[in-house]
Tab-separated table of C-alpha atoms in Angstrom:
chain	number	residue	atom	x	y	z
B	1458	UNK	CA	-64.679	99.074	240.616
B	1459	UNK	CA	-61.870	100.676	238.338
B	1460	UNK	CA	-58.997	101.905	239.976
B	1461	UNK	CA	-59.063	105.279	238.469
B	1462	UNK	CA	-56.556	107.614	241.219
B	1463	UNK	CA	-54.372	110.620	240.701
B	1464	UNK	CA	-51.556	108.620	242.664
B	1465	UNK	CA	-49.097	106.601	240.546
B	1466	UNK	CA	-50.434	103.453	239.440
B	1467	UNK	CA	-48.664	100.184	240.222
B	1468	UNK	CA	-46.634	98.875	237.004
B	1469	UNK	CA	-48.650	95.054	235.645
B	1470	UNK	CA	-45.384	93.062	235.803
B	1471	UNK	CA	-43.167	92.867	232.853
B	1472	UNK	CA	-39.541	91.668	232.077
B	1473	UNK	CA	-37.233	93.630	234.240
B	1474	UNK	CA	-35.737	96.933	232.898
B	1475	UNK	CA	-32.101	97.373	232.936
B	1476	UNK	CA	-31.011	99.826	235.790
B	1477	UNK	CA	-30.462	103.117	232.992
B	1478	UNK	CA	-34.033	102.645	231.258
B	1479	UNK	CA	-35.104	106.185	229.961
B	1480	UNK	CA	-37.571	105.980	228.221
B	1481	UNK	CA	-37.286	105.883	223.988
B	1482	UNK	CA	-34.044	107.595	223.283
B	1483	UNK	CA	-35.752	110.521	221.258
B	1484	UNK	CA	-34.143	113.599	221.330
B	1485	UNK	CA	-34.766	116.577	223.519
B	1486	UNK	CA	-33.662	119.644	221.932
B	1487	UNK	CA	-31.052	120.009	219.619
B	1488	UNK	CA	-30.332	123.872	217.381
B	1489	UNK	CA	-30.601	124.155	213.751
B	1490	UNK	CA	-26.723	123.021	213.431
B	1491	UNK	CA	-23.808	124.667	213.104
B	1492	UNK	CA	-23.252	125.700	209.472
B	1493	UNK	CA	-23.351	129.071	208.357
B	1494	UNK	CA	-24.104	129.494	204.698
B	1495	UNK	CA	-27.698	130.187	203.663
B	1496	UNK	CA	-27.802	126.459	201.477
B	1497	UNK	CA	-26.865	124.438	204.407
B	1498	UNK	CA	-29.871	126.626	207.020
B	1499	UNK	CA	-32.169	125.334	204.358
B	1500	UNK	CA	-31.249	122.322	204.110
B	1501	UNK	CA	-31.602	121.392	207.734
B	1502	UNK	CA	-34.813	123.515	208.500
B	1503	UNK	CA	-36.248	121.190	205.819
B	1504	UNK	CA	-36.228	123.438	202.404
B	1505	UNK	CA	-35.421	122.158	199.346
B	1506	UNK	CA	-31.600	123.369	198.776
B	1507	UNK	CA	-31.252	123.491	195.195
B	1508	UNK	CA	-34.361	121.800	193.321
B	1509	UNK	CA	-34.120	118.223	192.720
B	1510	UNK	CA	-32.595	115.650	194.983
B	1511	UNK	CA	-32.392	112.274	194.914
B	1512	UNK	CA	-36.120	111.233	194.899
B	1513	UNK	CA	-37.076	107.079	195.681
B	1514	UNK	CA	-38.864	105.592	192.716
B	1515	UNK	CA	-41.592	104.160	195.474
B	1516	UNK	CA	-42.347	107.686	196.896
B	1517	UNK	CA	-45.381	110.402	195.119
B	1518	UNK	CA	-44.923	113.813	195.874
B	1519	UNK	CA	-42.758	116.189	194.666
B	1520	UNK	CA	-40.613	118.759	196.543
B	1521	UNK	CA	-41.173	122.150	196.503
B	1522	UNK	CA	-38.400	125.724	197.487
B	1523	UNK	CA	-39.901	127.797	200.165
B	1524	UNK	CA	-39.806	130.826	198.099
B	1525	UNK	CA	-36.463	131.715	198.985
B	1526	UNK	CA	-36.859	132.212	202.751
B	1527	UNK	CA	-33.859	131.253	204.666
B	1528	UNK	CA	-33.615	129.476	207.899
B	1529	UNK	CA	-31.727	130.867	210.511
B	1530	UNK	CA	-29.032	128.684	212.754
B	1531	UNK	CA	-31.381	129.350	216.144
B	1532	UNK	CA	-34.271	130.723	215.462
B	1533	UNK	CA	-35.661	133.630	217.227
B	1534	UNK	CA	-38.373	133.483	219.908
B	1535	UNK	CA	-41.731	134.177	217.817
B	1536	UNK	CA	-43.783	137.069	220.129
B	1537	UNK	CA	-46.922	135.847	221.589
B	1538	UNK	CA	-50.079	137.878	221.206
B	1539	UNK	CA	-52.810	136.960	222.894
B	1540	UNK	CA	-55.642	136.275	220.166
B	1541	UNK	CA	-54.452	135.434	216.879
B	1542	UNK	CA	-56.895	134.709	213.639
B	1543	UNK	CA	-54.803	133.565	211.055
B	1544	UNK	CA	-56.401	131.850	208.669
B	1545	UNK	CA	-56.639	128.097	208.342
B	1546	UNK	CA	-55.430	128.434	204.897
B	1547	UNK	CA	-52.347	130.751	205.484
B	1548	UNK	CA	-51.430	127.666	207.638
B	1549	UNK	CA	-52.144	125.039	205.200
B	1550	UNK	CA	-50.421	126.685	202.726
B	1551	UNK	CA	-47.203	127.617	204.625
B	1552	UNK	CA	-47.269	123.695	205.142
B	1553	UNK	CA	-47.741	122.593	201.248
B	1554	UNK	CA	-44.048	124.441	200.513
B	1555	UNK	CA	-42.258	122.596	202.567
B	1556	UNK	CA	-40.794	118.476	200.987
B	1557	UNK	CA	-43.378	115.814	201.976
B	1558	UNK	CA	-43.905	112.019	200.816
B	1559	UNK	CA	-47.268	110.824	201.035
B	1560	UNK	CA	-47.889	107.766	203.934
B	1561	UNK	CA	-51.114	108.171	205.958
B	1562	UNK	CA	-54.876	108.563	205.111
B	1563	UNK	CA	-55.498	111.919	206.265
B	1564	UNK	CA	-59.239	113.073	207.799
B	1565	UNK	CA	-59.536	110.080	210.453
B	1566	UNK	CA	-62.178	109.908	211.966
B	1567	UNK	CA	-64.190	112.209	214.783
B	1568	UNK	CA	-66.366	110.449	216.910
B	1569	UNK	CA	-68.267	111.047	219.851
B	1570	UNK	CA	-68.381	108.388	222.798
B	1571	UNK	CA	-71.300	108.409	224.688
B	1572	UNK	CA	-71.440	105.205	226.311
B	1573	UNK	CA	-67.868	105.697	227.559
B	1574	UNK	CA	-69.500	108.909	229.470
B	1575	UNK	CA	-72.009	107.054	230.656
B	1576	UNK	CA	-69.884	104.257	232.212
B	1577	UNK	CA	-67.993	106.855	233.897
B	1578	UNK	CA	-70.706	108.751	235.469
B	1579	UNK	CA	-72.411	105.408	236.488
B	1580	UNK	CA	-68.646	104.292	238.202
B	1581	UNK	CA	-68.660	107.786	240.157
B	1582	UNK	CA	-72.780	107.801	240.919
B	1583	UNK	CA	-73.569	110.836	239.813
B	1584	UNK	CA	-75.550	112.222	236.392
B	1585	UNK	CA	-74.579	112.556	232.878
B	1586	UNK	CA	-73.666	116.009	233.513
B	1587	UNK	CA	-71.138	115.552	235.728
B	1588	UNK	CA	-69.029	113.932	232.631
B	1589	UNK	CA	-68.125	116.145	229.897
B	1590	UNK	CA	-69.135	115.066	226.433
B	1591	UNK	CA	-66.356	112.632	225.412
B	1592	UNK	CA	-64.989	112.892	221.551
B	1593	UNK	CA	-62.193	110.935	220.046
B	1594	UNK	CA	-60.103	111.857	216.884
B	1595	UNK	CA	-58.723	108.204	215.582
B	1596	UNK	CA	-54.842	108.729	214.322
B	1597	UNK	CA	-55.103	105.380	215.154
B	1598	UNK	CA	-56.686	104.761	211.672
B	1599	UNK	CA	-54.142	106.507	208.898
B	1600	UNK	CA	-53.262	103.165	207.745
B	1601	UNK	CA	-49.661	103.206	207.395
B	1602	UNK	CA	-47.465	100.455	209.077
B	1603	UNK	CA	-50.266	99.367	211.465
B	1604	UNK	CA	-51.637	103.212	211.913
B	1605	UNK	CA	-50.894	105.967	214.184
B	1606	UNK	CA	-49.970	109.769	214.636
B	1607	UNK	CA	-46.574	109.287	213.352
B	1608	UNK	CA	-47.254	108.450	209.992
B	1609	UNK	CA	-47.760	112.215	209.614
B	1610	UNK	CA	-44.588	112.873	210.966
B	1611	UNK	CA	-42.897	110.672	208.800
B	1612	UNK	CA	-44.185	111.838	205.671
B	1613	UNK	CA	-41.835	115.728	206.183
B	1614	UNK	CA	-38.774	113.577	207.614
B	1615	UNK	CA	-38.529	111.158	204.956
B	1616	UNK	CA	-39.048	113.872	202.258
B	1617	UNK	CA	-36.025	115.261	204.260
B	1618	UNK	CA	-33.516	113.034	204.171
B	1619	UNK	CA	-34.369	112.239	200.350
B	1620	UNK	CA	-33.969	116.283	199.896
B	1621	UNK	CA	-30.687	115.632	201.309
B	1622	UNK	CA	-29.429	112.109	199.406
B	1623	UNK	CA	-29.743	110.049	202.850
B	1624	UNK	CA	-29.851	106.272	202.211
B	1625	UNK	CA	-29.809	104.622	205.509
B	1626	UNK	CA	-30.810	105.317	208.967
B	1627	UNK	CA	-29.305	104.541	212.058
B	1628	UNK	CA	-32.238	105.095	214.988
B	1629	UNK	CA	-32.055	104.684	218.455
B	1630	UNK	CA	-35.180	103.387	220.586
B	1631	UNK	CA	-36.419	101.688	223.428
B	1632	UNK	CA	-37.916	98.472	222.166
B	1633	UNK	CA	-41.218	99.159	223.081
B	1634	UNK	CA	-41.442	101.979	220.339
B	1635	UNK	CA	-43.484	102.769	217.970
B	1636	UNK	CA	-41.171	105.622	216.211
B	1637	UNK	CA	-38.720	102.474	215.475
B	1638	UNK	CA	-41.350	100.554	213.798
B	1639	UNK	CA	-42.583	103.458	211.609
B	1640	UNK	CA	-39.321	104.038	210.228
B	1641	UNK	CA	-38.661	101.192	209.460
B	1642	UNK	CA	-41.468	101.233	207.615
B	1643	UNK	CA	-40.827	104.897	205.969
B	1644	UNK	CA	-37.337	102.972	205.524
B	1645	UNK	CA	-39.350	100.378	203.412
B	1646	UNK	CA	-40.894	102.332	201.592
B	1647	UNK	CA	-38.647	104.649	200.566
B	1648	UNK	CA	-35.735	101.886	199.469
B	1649	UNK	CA	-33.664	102.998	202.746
B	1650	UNK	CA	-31.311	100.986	205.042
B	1651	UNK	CA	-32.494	101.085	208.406
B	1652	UNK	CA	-31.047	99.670	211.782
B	1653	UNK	CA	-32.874	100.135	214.977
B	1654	UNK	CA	-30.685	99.902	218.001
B	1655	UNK	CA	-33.263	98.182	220.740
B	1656	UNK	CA	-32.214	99.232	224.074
B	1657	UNK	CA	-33.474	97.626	227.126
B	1658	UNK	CA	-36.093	94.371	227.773
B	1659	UNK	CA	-33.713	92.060	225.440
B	1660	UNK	CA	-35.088	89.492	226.717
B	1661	UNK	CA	-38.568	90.480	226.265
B	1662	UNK	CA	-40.445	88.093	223.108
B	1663	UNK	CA	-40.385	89.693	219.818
B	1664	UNK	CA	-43.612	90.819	219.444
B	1665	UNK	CA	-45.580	94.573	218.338
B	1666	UNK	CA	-43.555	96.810	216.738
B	1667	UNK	CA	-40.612	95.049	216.533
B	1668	UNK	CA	-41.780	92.191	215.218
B	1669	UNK	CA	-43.251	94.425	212.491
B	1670	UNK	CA	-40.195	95.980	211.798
B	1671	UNK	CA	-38.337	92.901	210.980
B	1672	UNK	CA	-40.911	92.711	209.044
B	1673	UNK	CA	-40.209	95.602	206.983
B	1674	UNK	CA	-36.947	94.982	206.711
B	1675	UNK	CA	-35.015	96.288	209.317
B	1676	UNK	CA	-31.138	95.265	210.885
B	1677	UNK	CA	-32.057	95.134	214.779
B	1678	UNK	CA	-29.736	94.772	217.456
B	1679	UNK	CA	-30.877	94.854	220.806
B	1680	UNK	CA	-28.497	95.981	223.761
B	1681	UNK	CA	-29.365	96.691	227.251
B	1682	UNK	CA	-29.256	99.616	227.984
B	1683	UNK	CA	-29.266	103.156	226.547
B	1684	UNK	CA	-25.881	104.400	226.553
B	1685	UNK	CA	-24.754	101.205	225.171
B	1686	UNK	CA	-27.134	101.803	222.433
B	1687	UNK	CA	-25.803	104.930	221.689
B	1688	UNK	CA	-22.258	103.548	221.201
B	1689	UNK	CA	-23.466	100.799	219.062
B	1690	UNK	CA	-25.424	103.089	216.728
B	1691	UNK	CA	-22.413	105.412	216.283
B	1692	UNK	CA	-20.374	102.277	215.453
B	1693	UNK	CA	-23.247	101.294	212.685
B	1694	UNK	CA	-23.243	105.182	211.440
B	1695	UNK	CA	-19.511	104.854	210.706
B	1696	UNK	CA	-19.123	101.339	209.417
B	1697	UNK	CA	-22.054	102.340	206.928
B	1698	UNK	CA	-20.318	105.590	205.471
B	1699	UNK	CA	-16.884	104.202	205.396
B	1700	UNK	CA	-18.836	101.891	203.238
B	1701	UNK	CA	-19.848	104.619	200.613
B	1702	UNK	CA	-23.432	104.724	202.487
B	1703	UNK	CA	-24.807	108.052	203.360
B	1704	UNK	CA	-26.338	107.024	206.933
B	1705	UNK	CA	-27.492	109.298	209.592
B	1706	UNK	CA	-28.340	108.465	212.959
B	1707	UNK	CA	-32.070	109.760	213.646
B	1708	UNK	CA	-31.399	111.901	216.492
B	1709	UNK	CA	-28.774	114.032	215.149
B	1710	UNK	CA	-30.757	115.057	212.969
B	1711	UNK	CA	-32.384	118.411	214.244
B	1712	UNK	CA	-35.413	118.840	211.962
B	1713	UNK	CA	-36.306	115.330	213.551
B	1714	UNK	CA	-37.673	117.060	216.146
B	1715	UNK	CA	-40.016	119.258	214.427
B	1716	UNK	CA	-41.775	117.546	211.960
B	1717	UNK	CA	-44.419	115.864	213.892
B	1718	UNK	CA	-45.667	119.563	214.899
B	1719	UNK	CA	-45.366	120.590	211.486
B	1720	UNK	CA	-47.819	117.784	210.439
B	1721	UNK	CA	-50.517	117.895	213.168
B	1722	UNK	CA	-50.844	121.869	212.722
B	1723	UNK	CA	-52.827	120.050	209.715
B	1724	UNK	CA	-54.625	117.448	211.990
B	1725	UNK	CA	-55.816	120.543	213.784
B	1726	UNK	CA	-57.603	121.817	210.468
B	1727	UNK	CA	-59.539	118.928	210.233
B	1728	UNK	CA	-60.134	119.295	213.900
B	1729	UNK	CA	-61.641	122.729	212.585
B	1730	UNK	CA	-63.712	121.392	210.324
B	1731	UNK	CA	-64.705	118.489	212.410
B	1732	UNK	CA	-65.923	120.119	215.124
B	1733	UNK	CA	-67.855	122.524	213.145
B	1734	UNK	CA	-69.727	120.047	211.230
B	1735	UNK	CA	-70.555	118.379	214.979
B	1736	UNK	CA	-72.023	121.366	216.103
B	1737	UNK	CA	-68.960	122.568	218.016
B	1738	UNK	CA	-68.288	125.602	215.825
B	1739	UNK	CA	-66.423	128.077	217.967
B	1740	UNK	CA	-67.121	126.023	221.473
B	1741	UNK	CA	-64.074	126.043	223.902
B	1742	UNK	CA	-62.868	122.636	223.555
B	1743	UNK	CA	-60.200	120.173	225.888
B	1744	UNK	CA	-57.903	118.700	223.834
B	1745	UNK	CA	-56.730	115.272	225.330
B	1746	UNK	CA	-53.386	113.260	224.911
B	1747	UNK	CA	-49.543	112.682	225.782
B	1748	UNK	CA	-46.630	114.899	226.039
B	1749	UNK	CA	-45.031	114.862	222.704
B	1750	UNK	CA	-45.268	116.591	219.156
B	1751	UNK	CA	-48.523	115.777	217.951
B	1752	UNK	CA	-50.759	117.927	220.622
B	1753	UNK	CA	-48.053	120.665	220.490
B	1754	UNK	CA	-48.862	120.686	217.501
B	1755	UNK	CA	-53.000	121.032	217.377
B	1756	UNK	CA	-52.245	123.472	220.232
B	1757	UNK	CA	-50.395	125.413	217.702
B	1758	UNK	CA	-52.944	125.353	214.916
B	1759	UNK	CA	-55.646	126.695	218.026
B	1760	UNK	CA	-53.253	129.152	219.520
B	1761	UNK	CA	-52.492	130.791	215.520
B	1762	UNK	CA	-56.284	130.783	214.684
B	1763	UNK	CA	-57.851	132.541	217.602
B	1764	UNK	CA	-59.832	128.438	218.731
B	1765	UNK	CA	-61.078	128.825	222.287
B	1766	UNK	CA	-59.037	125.055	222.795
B	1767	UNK	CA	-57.102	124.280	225.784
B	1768	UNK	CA	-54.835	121.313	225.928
B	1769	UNK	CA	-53.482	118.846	228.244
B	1770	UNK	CA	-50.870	116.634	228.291
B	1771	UNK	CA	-50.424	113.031	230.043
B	1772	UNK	CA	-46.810	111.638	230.584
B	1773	UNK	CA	-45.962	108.804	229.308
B	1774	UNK	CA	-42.197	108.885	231.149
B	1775	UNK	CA	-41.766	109.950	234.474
B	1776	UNK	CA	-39.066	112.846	233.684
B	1777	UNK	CA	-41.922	114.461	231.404
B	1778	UNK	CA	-43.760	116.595	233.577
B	1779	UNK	CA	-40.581	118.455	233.769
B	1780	UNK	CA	-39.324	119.053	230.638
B	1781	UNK	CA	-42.050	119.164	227.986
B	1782	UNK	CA	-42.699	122.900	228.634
B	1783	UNK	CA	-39.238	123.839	227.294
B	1784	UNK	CA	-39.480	121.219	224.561
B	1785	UNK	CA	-42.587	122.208	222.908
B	1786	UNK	CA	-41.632	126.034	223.421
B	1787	UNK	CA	-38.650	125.076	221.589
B	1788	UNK	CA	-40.243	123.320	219.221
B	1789	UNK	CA	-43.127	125.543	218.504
B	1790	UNK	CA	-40.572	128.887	218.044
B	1791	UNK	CA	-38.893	126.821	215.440
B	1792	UNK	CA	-41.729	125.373	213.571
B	1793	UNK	CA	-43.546	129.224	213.877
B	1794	UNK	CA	-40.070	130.741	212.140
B	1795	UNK	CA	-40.126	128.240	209.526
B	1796	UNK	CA	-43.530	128.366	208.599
B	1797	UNK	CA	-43.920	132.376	209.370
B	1798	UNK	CA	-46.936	131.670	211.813
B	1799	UNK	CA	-48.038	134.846	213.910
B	1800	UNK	CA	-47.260	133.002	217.163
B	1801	UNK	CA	-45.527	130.250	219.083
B	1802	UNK	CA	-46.595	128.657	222.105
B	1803	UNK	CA	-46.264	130.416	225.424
B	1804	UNK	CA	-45.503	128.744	229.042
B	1805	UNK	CA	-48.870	127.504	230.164
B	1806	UNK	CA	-50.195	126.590	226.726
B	1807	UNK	CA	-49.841	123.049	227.331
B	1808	UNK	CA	-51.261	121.623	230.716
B	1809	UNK	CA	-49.020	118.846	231.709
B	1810	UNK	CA	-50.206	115.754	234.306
B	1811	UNK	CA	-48.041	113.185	236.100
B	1812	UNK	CA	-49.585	110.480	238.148
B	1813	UNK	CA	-50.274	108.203	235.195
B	1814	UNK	CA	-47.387	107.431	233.764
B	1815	UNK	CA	-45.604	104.271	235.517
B	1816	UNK	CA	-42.188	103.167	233.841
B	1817	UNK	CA	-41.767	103.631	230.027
B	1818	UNK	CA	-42.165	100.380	228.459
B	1819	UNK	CA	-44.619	98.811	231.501
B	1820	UNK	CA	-48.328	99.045	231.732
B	1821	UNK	CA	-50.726	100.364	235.114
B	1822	UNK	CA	-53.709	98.813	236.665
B	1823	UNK	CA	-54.850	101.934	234.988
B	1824	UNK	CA	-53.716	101.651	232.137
B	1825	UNK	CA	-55.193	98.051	231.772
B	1826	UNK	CA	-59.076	99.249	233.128
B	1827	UNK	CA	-58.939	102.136	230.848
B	1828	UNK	CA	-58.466	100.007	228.015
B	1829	UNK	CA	-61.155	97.073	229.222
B	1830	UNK	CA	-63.870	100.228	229.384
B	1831	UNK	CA	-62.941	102.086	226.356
B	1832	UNK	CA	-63.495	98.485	224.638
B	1833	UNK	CA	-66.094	97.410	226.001
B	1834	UNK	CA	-68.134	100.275	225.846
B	1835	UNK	CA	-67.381	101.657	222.327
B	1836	UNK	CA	-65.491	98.828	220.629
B	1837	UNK	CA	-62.149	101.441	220.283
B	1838	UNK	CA	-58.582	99.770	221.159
B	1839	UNK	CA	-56.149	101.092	223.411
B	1840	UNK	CA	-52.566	100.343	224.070
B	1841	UNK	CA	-51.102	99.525	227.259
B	1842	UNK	CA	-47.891	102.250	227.061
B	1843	UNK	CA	-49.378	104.902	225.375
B	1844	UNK	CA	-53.304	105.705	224.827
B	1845	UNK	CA	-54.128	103.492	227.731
B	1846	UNK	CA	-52.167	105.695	230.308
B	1847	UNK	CA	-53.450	108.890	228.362
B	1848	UNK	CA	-57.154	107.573	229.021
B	1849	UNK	CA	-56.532	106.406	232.502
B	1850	UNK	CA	-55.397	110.108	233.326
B	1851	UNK	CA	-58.570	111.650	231.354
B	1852	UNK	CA	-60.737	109.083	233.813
B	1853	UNK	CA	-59.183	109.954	237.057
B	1854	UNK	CA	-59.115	113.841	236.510
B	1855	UNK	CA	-62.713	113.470	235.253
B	1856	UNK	CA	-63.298	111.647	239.036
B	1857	UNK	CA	-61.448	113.654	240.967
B	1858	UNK	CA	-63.059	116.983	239.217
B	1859	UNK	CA	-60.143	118.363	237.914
B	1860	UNK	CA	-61.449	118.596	234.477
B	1861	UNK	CA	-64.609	121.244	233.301
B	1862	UNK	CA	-67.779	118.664	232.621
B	1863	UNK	CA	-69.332	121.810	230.951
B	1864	UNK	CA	-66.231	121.663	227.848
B	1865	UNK	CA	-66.101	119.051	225.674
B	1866	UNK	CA	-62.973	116.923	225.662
B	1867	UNK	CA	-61.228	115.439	222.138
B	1868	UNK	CA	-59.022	112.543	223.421
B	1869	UNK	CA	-56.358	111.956	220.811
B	1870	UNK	CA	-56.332	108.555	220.166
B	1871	UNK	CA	-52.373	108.447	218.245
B	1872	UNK	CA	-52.082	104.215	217.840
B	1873	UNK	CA	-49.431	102.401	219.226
B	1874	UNK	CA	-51.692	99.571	218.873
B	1875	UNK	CA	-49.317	96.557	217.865
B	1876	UNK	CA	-47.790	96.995	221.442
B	1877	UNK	CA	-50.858	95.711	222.388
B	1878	UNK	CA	-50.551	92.281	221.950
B	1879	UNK	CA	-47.284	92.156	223.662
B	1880	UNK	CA	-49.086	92.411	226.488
B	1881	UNK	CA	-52.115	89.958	225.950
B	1882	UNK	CA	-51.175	88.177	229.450
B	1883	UNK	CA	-51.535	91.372	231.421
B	1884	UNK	CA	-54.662	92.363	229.491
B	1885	UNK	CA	-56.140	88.691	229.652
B	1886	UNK	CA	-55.869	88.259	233.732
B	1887	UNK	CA	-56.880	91.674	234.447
B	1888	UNK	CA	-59.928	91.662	236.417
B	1889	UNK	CA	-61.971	95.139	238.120
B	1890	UNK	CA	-61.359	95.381	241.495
C-alpha cells in the first residue's frame, strides 16, 4: 500500500537541477582560523573579546566572557570514556556563558504517536509489538520565521557576529533551504543586510522559504549553479565592504558550523526531562532524524550524561552517508573544547542510513506517503525534502526490522515546513499504491 523500501526512492518530478547541484552550499569543515593572538581565538570560538560590542536595539540578551578561557586555533581531540555522568547543569551552564540572542520558544513539545504505530503495524500485518513506541519532539513549533530546529542555531550565530560588529551577511544556499530563510529572518531581526545567493532551480516559482525571505527583507539573486554562486557572493562580500559595510559571507565563518550543536546539547535537556516525566526515566531510547547539527548535538548531551540513547541519522543528500562521521567528530571535539564537556563523540556514535535520500531539493514516493500517514493519522506536517525523507527511512527500517521494536524511538521533527507548499502538486496527485 505505501511504498516503504530500503532501495532509493524514485524522485516526484520537479524543475530540472542544473548538472553541479550539491546540495545547500553549507560548509563542511573549516579550523578555528588562522590568527594567533588569544583576542582573535575568542573571538572566533564565539567568546565575547573585550565586553561590549555593538549590540542591535531589536535583540534581548546580553553577552557574557567565558571566564577567561581561551580558544585554541584547532582544537584538540577531547578523549572518549565510555560512561560519562556529567551533570545536566554543568552543561547548561557551560552553555549560558557563551553570546546568545533570544529567537525560538524553547520546551516544544513531546508527544507520543500511537496511531502512527498502529498504521504501521496494520501496513506490515503483524501486532502492535512489532512497532516500537513512536515519540516525536516538535522543533517544528519554536515559532520563529515559520518554526524549526534552526532557530536555536541562530540565536549563538547572530549573538556572534553582533560580538564581532558584523552588519550584513552574504549566504550561500540552494534555494530549497531553510538555513537561507532563517537568516534572513535573524537578518531582520537583528537590523542586518542580508543577500542569499540561490543556486540552482531558477526557474522554479517563488514559493516556501524564499518567498518568506523576501519577505523579511532579503537581496536574492538566484544563479544556476553552485560554483557560480560562490563567485557571485564573493563579488557581493567585496562590493559591500568597499562600501564601508562590514559583510561576511556565512560559510567562512568557522563558528557557523558549531552553533547548531551548541544549541541542541540544550534540546537534549529537555529531552531529559521529557522523557522522565513520560515514564522513560533512564530507558534506552532511539533518537530519530537527519544528518546534520541538531542530532549531533542531542547525541552529545546523551553521550556527556551517561543516557542509554542511541542515534541515527537519515541523509538528506546523497554524499552524506560518507562524510557526516568526520563532520560531527569534528564538530563535537570543537564544541566539547569550548564548552569543557568530558567527552566528544566517537566513530559509531551516530548511525548513518542512505536509501532515502533522492536528490537535494526533490521529493520520493516516500517521502510523499510518509507525509500522507503521519497526517492523516496524527494531524503532524511533514515536509517533502527534509522530515518527510527522515520519516520514510524510520518506516522502512521499522519494515524491514532493522530497528529494535522493544526501544522507543524520538523522531525529531526540525520544520522545514514552508517548503511544503512548494510542492502542493506532488502532494495533491499522490495516491497509495
Amino acid at each position: 500500500m505505501y511504498p516503504w523500501s530500503s532501495s532509493t526512492p524514485a524522485a516526484c518530478p520537479k524543475p530540472s537541477p542544473s548538472p553541479t547541484n550539491s546540495g545547500t552550499g553549507n560548509p563542511t569543515n573549516s579550523p578555528f582560523g588562522t590568527k594567533g593572538d588569544a583576542s582573535e581565538r575568542s573571538e572566533i570560538a564565539g567568546v565575547c573579546p573585550g565586553g561590549g560590542g555593538r549590540v542591535a536595539p531589536a535583540v534581548q540578551g546580553k553577552c557574557r566572557r567565558q571566564r577567561g578561557r581561551v580558544i585554541p586555533i584547532i582544537p584538540p581531540r577531547i578523549p572518549s570514556i565510555p560512561i560519562q555522568t556529567m551533570q545536566p547543569q554543568t552543561i547548561l551552564d557551560a552553555i549560558d556563558e557563551l553570546p546568545r540572542i533570544q529567537l525560538a520558544r524553547k520546551n516544544t513539545p513531546f508527544e507520543e504517536m500511537p496511531r502512527l504505530r498502529a498504521a504501521i503495524a496494520e501496513s506490515m500485518d503483524a501486532d502492535i509489538e512489532a512497532v516500537p513506541q513512536l515519540f516525536i519532539k516538535r522543533e517544528d513549533t519554536t515559532g520563529f520565521a515559520f518554526g524549526g530546529n534552526k532557530a536555536r542555531h541562530m540565536e549563538f550565530l547572530f549573538a556572534h557576529f553582533i560580538e564581532r560588529g558584523i552588519d550584513t551577511i552574504v549566504n550561500i544556499n540552494h534555494y530549497d533551504s531553510n538555513n537561507a530563510r532563517f537568516v534572513a529572518a535573524s537578518c531582520a531581526r537583528t537590523g542586518m543586510k542580508y543577500h542569499w545567493v540561490a543556486h540552482d532551480m531558477v526557474d522554479a516559482p517563488v514559493a516556501g522559504n524564499m518567498l518568506i525571505a523576501h519577505l523579511a527583507g532579503a537581496n536574492i539573486h538566484r544563479v544556476p549553479d553552485q560554483p557560480t554562486a560562490r563567485s557571485l557572493a564573493e563579488q557581493i562580500n567585496a562590493e559591500e565592504t568597499r562600501n564601508g559595510r562590514n559583510s561576511t559571507v556565512l560559510s567562512h565563518n568557522p563558528f557557523y558550523d558549531i552553533a547548531g550543536m551548541i544549541g541542541f546539547l540544550e534540546t537534549g535537556s529537555e529531552l531529559d526531562r521529557q522523557t522522565q516525566e513520560a515514564g522513560l526515566a533512564d530507558d534506552p531510547l532511539h533518537m530519530w532524524g537527519l544528518c546534520g547539527r541538531s542530532i549531533g548535538g542531542i547525541r552529545l548531551y546523551a553521550r556527556n550524561t551517561g543516557k542509554p540513547w542511541k542515534a541515527t541519522a537519515v541523509a538528506q543528500q546523497l554524499e552524506f552517508p560518507k562524510t557526516y562521521e568526520g563532520i560531527y567528530l569534528d564538530r563535537s571535539a570543537r564544541v566539547a573544547h569550548l564548552l569543557g564537556l568530558d567527552t566528544a563523540l566517537d566513530p559509531g556514535d551516530i548511525t548513518t542510513i542512505a536509501g532515502y535520500t533522492g536528490t537535494y531539493g526533490y521529493t520520493t514516493e516516500g517521502a510523499i506517503a510518509a507525509i500522507h500517514l503521519v497526517a492523516s493519522t496524527e494531524g503532524i506536517m511533514l515536509d517533502p525534502n527534509y522530515t518527510g525523507k527522515s520519516m520514510s527511512g524510520l518506516i522502512g527500517e521499522v519494515k524491514s526490522g532493522n530497528v529494535d521494536p522493544e526501544v522507543p524511538v524520538v523522531f525529531i521533527h526540525t520544520g522545514g515546513l514552508p517548503q511544503t507548499f512548494a510542492f502542493a502538486d506532488e502532494l495533491w496527485n499522490w495516491q497509495p499504491h
